[in-house]
Each structure stands twice: as C-alpha cells, then as structure tokens.
Coordinates of C-alpha atoms (C1' of nucleotides) in Angstrom, one line a residue:
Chain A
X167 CA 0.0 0.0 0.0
X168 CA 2.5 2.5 0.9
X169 CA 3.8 4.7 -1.6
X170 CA 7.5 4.6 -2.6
X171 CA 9.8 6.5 0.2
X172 CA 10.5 10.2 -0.6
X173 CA 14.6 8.8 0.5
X174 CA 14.8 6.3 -1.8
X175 CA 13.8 8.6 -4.8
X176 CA 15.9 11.5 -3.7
X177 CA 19.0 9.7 -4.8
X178 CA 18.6 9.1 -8.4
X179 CA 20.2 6.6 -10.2
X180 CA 23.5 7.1 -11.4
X181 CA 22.9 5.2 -14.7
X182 CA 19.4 4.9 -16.3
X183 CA 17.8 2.4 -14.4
X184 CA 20.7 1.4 -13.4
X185 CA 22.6 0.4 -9.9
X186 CA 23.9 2.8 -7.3
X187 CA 27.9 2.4 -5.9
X188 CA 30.4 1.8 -8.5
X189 CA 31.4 -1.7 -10.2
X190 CA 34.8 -2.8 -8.9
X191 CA 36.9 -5.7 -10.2
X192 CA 35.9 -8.7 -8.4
X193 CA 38.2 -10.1 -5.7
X194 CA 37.8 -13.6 -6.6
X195 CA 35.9 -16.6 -5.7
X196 CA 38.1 -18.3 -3.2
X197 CA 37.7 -16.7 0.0
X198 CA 33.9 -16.2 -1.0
X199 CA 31.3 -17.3 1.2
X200 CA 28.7 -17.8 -0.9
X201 CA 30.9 -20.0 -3.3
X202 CA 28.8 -23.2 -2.0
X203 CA 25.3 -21.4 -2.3
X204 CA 25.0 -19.7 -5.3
X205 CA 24.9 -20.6 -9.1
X206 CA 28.4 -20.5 -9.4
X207 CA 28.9 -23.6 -7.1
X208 CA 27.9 -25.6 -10.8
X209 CA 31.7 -25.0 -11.7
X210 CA 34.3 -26.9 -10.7
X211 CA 37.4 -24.6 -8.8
X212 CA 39.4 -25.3 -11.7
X213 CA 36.9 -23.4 -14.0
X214 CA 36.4 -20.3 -11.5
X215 CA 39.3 -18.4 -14.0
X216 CA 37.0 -17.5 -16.5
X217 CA 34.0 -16.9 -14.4
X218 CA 36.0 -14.5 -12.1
X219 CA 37.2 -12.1 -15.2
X220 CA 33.5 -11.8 -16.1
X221 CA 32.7 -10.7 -12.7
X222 CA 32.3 -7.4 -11.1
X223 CA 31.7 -6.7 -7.5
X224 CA 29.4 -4.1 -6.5
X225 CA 28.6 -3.1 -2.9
X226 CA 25.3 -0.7 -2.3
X227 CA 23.7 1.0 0.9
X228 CA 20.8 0.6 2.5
X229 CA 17.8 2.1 0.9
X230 CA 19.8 2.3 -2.6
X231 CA 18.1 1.1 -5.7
X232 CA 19.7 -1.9 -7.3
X233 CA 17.7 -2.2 -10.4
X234 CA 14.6 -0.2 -11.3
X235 CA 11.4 -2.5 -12.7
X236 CA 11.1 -1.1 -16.4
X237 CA 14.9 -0.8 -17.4
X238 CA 16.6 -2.6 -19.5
X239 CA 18.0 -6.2 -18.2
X240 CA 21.6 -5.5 -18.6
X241 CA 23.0 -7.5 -15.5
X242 CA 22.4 -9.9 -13.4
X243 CA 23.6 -10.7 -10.0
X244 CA 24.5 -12.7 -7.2
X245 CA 23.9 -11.7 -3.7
X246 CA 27.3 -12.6 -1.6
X247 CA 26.1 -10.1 1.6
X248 CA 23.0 -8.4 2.9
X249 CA 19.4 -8.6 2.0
X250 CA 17.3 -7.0 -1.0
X251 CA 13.7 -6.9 -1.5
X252 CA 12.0 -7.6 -4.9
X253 CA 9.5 -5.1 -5.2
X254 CA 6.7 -4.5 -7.7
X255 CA 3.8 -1.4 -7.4
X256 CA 1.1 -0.8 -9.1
X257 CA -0.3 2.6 -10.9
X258 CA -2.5 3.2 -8.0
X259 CA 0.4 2.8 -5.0
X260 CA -0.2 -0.2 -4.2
X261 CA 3.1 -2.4 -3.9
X262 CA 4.1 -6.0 -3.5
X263 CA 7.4 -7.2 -2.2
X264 CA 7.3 -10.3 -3.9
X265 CA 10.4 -11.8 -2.1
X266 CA 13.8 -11.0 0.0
X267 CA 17.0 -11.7 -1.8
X268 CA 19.7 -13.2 0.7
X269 CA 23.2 -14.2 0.5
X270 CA 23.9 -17.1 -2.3
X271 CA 20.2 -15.5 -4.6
X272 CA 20.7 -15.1 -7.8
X273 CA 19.1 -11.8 -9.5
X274 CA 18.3 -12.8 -13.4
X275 CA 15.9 -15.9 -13.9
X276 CA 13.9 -13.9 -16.3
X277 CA 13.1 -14.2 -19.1
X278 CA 12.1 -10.4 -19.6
X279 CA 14.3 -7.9 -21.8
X280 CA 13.4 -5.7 -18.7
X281 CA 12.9 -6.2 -15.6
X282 CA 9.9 -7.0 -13.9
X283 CA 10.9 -5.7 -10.5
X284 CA 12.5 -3.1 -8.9
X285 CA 15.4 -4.6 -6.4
X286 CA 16.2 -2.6 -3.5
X287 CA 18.5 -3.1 -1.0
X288 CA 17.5 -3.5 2.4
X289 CA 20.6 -3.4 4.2
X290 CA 23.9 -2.6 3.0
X291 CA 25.1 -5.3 0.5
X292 CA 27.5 -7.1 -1.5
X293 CA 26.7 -8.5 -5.1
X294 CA 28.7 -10.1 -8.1
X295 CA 27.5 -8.8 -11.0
X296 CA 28.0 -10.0 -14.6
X297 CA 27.0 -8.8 -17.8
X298 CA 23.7 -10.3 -18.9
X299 CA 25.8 -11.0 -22.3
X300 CA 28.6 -12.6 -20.4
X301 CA 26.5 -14.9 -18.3
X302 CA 25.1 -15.8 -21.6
X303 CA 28.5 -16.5 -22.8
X304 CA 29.7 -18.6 -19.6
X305 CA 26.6 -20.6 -20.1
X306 CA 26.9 -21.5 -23.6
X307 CA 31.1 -22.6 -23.2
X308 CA 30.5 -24.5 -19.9
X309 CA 26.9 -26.8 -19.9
X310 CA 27.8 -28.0 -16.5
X311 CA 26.9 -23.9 -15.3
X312 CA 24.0 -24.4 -17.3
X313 CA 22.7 -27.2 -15.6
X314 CA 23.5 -26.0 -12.2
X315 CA 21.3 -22.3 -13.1
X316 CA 18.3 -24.7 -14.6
X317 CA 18.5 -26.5 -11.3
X318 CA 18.4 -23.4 -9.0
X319 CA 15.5 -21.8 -11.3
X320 CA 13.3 -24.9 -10.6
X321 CA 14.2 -24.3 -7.0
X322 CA 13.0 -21.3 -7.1
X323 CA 9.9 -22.3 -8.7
X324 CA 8.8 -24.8 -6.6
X325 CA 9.4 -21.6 -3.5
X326 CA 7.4 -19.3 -5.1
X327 CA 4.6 -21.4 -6.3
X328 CA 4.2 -22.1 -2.1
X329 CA 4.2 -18.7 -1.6
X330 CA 0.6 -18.5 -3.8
X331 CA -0.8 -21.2 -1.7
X332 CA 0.6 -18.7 1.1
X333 CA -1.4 -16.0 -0.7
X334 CA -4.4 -17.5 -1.6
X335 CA -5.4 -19.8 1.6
X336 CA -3.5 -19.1 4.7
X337 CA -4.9 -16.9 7.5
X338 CA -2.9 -13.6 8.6
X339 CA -1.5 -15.5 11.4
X340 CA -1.3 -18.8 9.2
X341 CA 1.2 -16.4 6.7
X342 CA 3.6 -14.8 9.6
X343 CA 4.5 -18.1 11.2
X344 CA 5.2 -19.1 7.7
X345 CA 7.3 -16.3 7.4
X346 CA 9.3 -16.6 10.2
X347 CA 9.7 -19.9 9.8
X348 CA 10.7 -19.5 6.3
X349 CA 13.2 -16.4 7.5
X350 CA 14.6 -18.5 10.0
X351 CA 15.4 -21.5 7.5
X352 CA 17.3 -19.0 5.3
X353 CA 19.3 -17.6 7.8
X354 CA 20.0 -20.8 9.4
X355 CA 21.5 -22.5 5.6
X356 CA 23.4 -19.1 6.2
X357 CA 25.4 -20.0 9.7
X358 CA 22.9 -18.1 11.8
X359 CA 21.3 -19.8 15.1
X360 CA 18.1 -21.9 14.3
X361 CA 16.0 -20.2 17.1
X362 CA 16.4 -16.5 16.6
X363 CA 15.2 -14.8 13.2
X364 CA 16.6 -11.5 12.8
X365 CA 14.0 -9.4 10.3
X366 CA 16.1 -6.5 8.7
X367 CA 13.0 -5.3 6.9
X368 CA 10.3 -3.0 7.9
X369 CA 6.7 -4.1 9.0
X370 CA 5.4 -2.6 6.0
X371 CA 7.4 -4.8 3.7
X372 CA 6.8 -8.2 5.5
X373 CA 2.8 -7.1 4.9
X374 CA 3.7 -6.5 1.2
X375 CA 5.0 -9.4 1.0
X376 CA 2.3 -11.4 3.1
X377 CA -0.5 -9.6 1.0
X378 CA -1.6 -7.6 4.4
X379 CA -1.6 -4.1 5.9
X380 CA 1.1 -3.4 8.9
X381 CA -1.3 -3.0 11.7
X382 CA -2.5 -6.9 10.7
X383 CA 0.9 -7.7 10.7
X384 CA 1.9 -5.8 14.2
X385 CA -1.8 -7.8 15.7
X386 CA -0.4 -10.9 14.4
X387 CA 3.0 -10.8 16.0
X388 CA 1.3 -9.5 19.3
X389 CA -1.0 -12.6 19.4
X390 CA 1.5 -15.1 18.3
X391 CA 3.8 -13.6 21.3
X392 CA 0.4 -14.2 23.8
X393 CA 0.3 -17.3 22.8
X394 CA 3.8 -18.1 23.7
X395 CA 5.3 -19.4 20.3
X396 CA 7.7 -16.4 19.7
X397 CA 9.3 -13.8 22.0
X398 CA 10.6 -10.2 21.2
X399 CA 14.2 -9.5 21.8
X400 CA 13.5 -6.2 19.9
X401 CA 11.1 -5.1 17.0
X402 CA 12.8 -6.7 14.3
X403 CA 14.6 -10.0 16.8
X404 CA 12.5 -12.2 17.9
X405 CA 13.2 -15.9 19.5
X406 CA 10.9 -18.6 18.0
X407 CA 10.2 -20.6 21.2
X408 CA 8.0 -22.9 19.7
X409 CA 9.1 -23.7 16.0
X410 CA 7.2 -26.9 16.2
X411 CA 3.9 -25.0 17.0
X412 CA 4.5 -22.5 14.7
X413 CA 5.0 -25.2 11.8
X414 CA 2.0 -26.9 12.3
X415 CA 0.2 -23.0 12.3
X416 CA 2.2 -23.0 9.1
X417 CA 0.0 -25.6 7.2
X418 CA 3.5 -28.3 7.6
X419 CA 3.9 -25.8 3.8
X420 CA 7.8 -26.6 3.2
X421 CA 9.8 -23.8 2.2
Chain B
X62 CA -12.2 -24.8 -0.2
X63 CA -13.7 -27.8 -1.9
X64 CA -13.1 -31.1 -0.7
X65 CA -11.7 -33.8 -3.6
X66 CA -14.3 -34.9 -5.3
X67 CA -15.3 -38.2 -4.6
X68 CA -15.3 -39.4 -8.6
X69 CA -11.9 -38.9 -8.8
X70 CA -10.9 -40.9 -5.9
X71 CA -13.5 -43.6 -7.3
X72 CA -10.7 -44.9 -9.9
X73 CA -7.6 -45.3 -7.9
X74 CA -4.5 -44.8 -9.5
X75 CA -3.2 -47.9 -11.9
X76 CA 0.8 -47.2 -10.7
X77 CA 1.8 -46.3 -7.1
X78 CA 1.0 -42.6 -7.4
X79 CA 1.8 -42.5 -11.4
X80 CA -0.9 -41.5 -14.2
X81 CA -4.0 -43.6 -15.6
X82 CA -4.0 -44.7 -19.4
X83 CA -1.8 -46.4 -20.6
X84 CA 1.8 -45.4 -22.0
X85 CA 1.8 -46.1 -25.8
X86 CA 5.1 -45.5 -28.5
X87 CA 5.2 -42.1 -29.2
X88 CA 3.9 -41.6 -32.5
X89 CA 6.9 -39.5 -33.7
X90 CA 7.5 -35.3 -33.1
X91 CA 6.8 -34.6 -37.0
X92 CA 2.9 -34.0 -37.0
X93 CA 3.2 -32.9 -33.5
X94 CA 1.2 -29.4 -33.2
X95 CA 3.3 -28.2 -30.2
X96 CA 6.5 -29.0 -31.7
X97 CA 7.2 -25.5 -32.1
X98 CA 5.8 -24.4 -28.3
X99 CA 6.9 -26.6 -26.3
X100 CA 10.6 -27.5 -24.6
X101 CA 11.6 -29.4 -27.5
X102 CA 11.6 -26.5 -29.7
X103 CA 14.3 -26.2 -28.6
X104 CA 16.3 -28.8 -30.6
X105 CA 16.9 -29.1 -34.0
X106 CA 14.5 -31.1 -36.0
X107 CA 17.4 -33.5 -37.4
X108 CA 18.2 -34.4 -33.6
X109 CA 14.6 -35.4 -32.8
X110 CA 15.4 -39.0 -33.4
X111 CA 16.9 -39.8 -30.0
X112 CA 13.9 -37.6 -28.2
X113 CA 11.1 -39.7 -29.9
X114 CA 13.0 -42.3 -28.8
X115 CA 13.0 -41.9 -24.8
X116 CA 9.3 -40.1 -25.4
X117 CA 6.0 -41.8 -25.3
X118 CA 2.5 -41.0 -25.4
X119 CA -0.1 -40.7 -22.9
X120 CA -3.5 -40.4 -23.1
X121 CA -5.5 -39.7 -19.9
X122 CA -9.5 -38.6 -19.8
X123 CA -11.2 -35.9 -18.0
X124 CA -11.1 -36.0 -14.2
X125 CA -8.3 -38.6 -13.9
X126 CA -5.3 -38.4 -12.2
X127 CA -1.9 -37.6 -14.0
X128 CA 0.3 -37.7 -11.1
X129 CA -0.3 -37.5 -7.2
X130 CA 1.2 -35.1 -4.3
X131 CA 3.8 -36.7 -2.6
X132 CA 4.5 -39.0 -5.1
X133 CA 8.0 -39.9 -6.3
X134 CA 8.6 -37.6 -9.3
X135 CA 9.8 -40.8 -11.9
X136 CA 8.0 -38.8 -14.8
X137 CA 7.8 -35.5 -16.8
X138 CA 5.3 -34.0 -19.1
X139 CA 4.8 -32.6 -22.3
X140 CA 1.1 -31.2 -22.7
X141 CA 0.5 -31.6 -26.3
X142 CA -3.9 -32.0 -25.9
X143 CA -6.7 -30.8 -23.7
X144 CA -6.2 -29.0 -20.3
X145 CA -4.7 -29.7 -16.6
X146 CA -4.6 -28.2 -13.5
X147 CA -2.1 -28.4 -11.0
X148 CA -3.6 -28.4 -7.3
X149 CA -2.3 -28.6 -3.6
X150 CA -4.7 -29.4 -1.0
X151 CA -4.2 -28.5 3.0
X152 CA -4.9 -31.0 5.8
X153 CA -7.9 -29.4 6.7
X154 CA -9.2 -29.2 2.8
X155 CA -8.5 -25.8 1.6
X156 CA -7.2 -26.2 -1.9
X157 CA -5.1 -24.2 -4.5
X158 CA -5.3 -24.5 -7.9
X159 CA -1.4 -23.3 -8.7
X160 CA -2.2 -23.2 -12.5
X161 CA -3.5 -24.7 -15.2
X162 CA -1.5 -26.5 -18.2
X163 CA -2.3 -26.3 -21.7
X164 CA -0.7 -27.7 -25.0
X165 CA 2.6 -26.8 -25.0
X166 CA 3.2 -26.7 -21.4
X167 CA 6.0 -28.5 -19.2
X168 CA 5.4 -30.5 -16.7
X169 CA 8.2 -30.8 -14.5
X170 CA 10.0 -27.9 -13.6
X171 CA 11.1 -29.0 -10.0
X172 CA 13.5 -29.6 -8.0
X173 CA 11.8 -32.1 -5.5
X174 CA 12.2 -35.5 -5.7
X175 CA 8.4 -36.2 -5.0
X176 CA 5.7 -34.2 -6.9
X177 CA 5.2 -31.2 -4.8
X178 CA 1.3 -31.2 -7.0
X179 CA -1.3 -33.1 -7.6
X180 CA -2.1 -32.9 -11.8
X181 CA -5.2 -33.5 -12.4
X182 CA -7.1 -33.6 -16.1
X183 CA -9.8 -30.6 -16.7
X184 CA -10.6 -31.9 -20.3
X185 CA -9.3 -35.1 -21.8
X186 CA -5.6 -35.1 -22.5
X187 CA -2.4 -36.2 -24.3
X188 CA 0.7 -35.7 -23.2
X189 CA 3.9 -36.4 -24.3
X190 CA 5.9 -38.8 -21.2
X191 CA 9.6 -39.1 -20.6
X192 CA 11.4 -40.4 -17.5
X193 CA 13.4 -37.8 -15.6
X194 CA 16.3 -40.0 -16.4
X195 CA 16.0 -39.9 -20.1
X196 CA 15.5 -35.9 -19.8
X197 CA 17.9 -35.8 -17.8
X198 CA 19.9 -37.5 -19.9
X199 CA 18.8 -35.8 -23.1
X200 CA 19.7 -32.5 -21.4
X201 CA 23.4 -33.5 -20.8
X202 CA 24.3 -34.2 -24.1
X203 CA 21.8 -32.1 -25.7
X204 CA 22.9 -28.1 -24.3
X205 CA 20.5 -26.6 -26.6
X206 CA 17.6 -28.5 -24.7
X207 CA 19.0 -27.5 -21.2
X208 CA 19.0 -23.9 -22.5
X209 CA 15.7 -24.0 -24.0
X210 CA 14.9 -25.8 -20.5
X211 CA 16.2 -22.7 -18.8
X212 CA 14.8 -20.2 -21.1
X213 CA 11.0 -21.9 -20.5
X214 CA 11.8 -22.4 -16.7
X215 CA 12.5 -19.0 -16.5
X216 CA 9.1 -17.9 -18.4
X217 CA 7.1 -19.6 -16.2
X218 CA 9.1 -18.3 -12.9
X219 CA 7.9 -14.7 -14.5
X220 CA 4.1 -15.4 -15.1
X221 CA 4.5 -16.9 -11.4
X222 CA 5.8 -14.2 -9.8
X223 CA 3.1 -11.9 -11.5
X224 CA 0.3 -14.3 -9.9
X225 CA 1.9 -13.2 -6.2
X226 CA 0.7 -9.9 -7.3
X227 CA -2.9 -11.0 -8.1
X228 CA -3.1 -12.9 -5.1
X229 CA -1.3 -10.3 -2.5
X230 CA -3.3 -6.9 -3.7
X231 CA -6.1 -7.1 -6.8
X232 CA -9.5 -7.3 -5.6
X233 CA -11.5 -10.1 -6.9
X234 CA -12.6 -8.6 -9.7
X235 CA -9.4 -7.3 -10.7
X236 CA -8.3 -10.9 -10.8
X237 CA -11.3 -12.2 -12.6
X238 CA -10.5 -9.9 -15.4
X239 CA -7.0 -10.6 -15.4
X240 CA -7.6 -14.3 -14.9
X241 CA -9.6 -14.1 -18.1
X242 CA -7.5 -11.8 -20.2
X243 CA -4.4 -14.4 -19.6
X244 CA -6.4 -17.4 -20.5
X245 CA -7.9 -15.8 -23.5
X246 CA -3.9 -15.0 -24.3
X247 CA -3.3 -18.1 -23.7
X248 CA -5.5 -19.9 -26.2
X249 CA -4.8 -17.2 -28.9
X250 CA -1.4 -18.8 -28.6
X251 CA -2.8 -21.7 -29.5
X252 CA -5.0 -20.6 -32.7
X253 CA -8.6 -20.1 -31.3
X254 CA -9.5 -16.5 -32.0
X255 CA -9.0 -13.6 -29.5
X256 CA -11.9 -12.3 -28.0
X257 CA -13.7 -15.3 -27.1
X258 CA -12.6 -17.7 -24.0
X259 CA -13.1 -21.2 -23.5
X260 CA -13.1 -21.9 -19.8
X261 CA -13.5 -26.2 -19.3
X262 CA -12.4 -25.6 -15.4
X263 CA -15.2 -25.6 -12.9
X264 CA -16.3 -22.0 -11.1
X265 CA -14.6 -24.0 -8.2
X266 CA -10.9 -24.3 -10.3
X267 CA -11.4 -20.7 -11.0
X268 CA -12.3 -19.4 -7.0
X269 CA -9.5 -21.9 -6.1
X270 CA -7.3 -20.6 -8.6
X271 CA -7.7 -16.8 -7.4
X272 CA -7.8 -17.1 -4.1
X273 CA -11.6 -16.5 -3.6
X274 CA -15.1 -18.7 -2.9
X275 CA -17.3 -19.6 -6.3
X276 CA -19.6 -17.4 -5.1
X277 CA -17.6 -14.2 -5.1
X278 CA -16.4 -15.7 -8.4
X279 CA -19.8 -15.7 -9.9
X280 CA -21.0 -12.7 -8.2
X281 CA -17.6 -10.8 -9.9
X282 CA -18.7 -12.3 -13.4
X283 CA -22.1 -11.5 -12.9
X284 CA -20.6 -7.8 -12.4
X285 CA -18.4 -8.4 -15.5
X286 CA -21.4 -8.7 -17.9
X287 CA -23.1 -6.0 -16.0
X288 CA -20.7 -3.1 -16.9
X289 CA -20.8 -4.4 -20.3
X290 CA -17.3 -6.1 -20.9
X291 CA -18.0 -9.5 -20.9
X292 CA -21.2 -11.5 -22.6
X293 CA -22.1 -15.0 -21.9
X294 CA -22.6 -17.2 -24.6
X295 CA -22.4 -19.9 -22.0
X296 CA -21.2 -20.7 -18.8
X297 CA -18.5 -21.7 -19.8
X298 CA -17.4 -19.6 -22.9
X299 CA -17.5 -16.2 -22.7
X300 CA -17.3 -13.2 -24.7
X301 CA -14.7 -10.5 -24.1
X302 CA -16.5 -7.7 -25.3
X303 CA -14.3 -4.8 -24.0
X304 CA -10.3 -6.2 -23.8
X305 CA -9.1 -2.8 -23.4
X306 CA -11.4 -2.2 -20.3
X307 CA -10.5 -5.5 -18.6
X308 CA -6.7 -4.9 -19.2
X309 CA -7.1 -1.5 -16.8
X310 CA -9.4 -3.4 -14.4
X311 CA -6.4 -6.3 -14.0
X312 CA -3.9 -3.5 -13.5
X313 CA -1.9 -3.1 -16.7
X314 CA -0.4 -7.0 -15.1
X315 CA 0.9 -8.7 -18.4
X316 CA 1.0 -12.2 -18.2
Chain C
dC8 C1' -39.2 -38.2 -14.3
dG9 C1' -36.1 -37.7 -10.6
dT10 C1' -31.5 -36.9 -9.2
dA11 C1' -27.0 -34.9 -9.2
dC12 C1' -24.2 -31.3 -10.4
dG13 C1' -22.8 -26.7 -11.6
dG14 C1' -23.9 -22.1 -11.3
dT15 C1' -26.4 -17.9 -9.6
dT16 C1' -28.4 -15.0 -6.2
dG17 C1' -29.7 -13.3 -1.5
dA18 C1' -29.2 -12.4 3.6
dC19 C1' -26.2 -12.3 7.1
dT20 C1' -21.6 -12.5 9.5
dA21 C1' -16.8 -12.2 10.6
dG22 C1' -12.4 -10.7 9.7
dC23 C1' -9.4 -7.6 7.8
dC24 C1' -8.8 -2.9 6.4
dT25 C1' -9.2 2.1 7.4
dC26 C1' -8.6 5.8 10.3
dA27 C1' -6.7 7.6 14.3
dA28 C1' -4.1 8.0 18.4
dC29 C1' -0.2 6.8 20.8
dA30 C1' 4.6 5.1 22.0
dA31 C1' 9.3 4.2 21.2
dA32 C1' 13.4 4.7 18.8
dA33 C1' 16.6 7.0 15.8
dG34 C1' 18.3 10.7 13.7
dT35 C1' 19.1 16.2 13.5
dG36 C1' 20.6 20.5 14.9
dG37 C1' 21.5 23.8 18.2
Chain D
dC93 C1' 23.7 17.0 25.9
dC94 C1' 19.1 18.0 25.0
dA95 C1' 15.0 19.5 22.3
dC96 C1' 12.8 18.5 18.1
dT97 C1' 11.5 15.9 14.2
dT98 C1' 11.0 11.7 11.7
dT99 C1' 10.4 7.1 11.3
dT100 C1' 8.7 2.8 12.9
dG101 C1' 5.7 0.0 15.5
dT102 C1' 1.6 -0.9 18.5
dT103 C1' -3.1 -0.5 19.8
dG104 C1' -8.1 0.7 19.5
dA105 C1' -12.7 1.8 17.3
dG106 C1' -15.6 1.2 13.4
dG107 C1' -16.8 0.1 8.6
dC108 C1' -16.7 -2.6 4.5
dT109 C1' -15.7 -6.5 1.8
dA110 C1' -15.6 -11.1 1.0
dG111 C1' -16.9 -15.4 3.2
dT112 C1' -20.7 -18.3 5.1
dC113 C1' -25.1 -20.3 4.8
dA114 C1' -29.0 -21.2 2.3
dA115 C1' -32.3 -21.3 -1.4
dC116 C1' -33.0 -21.7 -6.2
dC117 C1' -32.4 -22.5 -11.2
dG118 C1' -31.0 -25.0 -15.3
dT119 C1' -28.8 -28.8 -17.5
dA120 C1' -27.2 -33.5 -18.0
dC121 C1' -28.0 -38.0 -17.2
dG122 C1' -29.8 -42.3 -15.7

DNA sequence: CGTACGGTTGACTAGCCTCAACAAAAGTGG
DNA sequence: CCACTTTTGTTGAGGCTAGTCAACCGTACG
C-alpha cells in the first residue's frame, strides 16, 4: 500500500535504471562465502578463471536502488552479503514485495528484456555482477553452469509457487508463522542460530509481502507472542520458542 | 475450499502414485502441433530421433489423475492436448489450484524428488511422457535443450511471480478480469481466436485458482457482464467484449 | 421423471482494512 | 547533551468487503 519512500527517490540513479555504488573488479571466488550457495557452485574450482574475469563486484547501501522495474535487463547478479527486497507497485500505489533476496540469490531468472521488479536493498550489500551478455556467454562454453542455473530456477519455482498457496489460503496468522519460519530456515543455511530470526526489513514490507496491511501484521505478532510461540528480543529480533507449533500453524507448507 | 471430489478418488491410480491410461510408442514429433511451443523446440529437428525415442504417449480422460502429491517424481510432461490443472490441497481441505496447463506446457520444472502437486485432467488429454532419467539424460548431451529448459523455466518463474501480485493486492474482480485476459492469451497462442474464451475448469478451479469462494467468483462475473465487458454465450465460454477495459481493471499485469 | 451437479443469487456475519491516536526509537541540529 | 523531528511499530474503534449459509435454477444423465 504505501507509496514509494520520498529517501529512496531522492538519490537518483547514477545510470538509467541502473545500480547505485560503482562496479569494482571482483576479488575472486576463493575466499567467497557464498561459493557453495550460489549458481556459481555448478563449476568446478578449476573453472572459476573465466567466471571470475567476467565478474564485477558491486557493494550498495541501504535504501539504494539496485535495479529499477522497467529498465533494461543488462546484468544480473548474485547476492554474496546483505538482503534486497524484490518489489513490484502498481499505478494506483499499491506495492508488493514479492520476495527477499539473501546471500547465495541469484538476481536474473527472467526471461524479460526488462525487468519485472525493482530490487532494493534492504541493508547494505554485496553483489557479483555480470554482464547479462557474459552470463550468456559462460553458459553456452560450460553446460555444467547451465545445468546448475536450470536447477536453482526450478528451486526457485517450486518456493514461489508455495508462496501462492501462502497467498491465496492461509490466514494472517497462518502467513507470519510461515514467514518466520521461512526467515529463519534462510538464515539458518546461512550459519545463523536456528532459534532467533533477525528481520532487517520493515513491517510494512513483511505485509507486502504477506498480501496484508502493517497494523494486521503488528496484531499478528502481538497474538503469536500471547500465545507463547515467539518472543521479542526487539522489533525486528524475535526468538521462535516454539518452532514446532508454529510449523504446524504453518499448514507443515515446506519452504 | 472444496473437498476432492469423490469421482476422482473412485478410480484409484493404476501405478503407485503414477498416471492412468496407458503409456503407448510415441507416434513421432513430425505432426506434432506443439512442436514449435513446447521444450523441444528447442532442438533441431534433425536431432529429434533420439527424443522420440526416450518419449511416449499418454492419453488420460477428463477428471483422472496424472500424477499424485507426494508422489516420487519418476516422470515429466509434455502437454500436447486438452487441459490440466495443478492443485495442492491442506490437511484441513482448503485447496489451490497453482495453475493450469495447456498444449505446449511442461510438466516438470522442479527440484523435488516427489511431486510437490497433484495434476489432475480438466478436459481429456495427451501428453507427451519421458522419464526424468531420459531428460535428464537428453539435457546432458543435448545443451541446446537444457538452455531451451532454462529459457521456459525462467518464463514460467515470471508469469508466477506476476500471480503473487494477483493474489497479495487485486480485488476479486481485478483478478477475474485478469484471470480471463491471460487465459484468453493463452489460447490465442494456440489458434482459437481472441476475444472469445473457453473456460473447461469448474467455477470451483477458477475461485480456487484466485484465491476466492465460487460465489464471489460468480457474483464478480455477474458484475463483469453487468458493466458491459463481458457476454455469456455460456457458462462456460464467454465473450470479451471490452479487452481494453478489462486490461485496466487487471492492473496493466501482463501475463 | 427424478437426481445430481454446476452455477447464480440473496441475507447475514466475521475478519481484515481504514482511520486515528499513541509510544518508542533513531536521527538532527542547536 | 538535550529539544525536536521523523520514522517505525503498536493498539483501539468502526466500517466494508468477501466469506458463510441457504435457497433456487438450469442442464445433464440415468
């Protein structure tokens, strides 16, 4: 629902449509963390050569526009720190956030000339960024890449098409244990602890992404604190005391 | 909302959670009217040989059973006739209907090893059947078919995402019209003439589909014919008689 | 002819959204 | 360091929209 923040269109874009922060050579793949996560794990070491001269590395603040829906598809990423949201408004204001982009996400399963959403980063982040041309490239001379991109896009499939169950069936309170849940998963593949969900975003993008308004988000969190299955270390911390609980509120809905 | 229907759980499945019919030779990809839709588009017409090979044909009627949630996922799908849907039910019987497949559609886009869907027949159907091993295989030393794999994956990961809009913020009518607009694409595609839709699905698919109860579905196409941009020629095949005023109404959402 | 099924319509209800006030935290500038 | 503003999050009151329940109609089919 809510408009676009004043902030984030204040700083313009330094190319059209394009990313804020400048593109850097990138520092290699062998001390990266995300080297087992992302796309890039579908090549051996031995291959990384190739992949790494493609690369750039790009680090943004929070707030900062990655890529604006509309532009042209020039790049695509991978997400190596920090969290984005994919965002997507309507004429009339009204906005979805349909996902949050975390360390090892790829940016580019499209198969748009432009993109679909706008990509915003939600705390300061890291990306690798390659040429949309260049990915094209890397895929054609090395099948194996290929394979492993196909295989993460179906992943990525089968999580969103849960999300529209998420959408279409689940109660308010049914979609925020589902969230957390979900959060918590993510974070945990990550290195994080698997009882403590740390929520960089705002309340008004976890209801734009559950399909709600903030104050039914804010209600929901209250009552799933009464009912003892989370607890607030602050706003955006919270403890999930009883994941078990919450996963049966969930609808058991993997992922 | 609706609980399965009790015909279709009449005629139990003939393989441990595989499809009724029976799997025939496939009758080669030369007369084949979604040779130029479908995956296999994406290979070159002298390497069909191999494909026809590892395909065969699969011929299931209306209301059976293609392949059952939960299932192990030995099989994918080529729609080549007639019309699926793909539905996941909650424990307590509220159903999604995630999409639904037409000629030319893939079945199999997944990364699970057990169908995450159950695919049900709306009309009667043929499809084209391969194992996942023989695609798999296929794709590895076939990269033009893992690209055109990727390419399609990615496709349907964009209309997908644009259905988490629907869901999260359009009202219903806003999806009924866009729900109609896309099918109506959808068949042009395949030759039948643009501004008259064929819907086989039940009111129930459709409410199950979008999110909503058959009666707000009828009540929202009731208001469609109303305001003049829809006319029934039947229940079930409908009229668009104002495009341009349903594409505002679904919010500009292409595909 | 009777039944079953799919679809439409009406009356009522409940749950989420809207509007509004308030509280807390974080930034800003003197 | 403190007053002030801005942003974010929580809570309450009330209205509206879509869901629930029920009746009814038309068609298909035995």
């Amino acid at each position: 629902m809510s408009a676009r923040s004043p902030l984030l269109d204040a700083d313009a874009p330094s190319r059209p449509g394009g990313h804020h922060g400048r593109r850097q050579p990138h520092p290699g793949c062998e001390g990266c963390l995300t080297r087992s996560l992302a796309v890039c794990a579908a090549l051996p070491a031995a291959d990384t050569a190739e992949m790494e001269q493609a690369a750039g590395e790009l680090r943004i603040q929070a707030g900062a526009t990655l890529a604006r829906e509309g532009a042209v598809r020039r790049d695509v990423y991978t997400v190596t720190r920090g969290m984005l949201r994919r965002v997507r408004l309507l004429p009339d204001g009204r906005r979805l956030v349909a996902g949050f982009l975390m360390a090892g996400d790829f940016i580019g399963f499209s198969g748009a000339s432009h993109y679909r959403h706008t990509f915003e980063a939600v705390t300061d982040c890291a990306l690798c960024v390659f040429s949309l041309q260049d990915m094209q490239q890397l895929c054609r001379s090395h099948p194996e890449l290929e394979a492993g991109m196909l295989r993460q896009a179906c992943a990525e499939l089968d999580s969103t098409r849960s999300s529209l169950m998420t959408l279409a069936r689940l109660t308010p309170v049914e979609r925020l244990a589902g969230f957390l849940l979900d959060m918590a998963a993510r974070q945990q593949r990550l290195g994080a602890c698997a009882d403590r969900v740390d929520l960089p975003m705002t309340r008004n993008d976890i209801a734009d992404h559950l399909g709600l308004t903030i104050e039914t988000v804010s209600r929901c969190f209250t009552r799933l604190k009464q009912d003892g299955m989370i607890e607030f270390d602050a706003p955006r911390l919270i403890a999930l005391v009883q994941p078990a609980q919450l996963q049966t509120l969930a609808g058991s809905q993997a992922e």
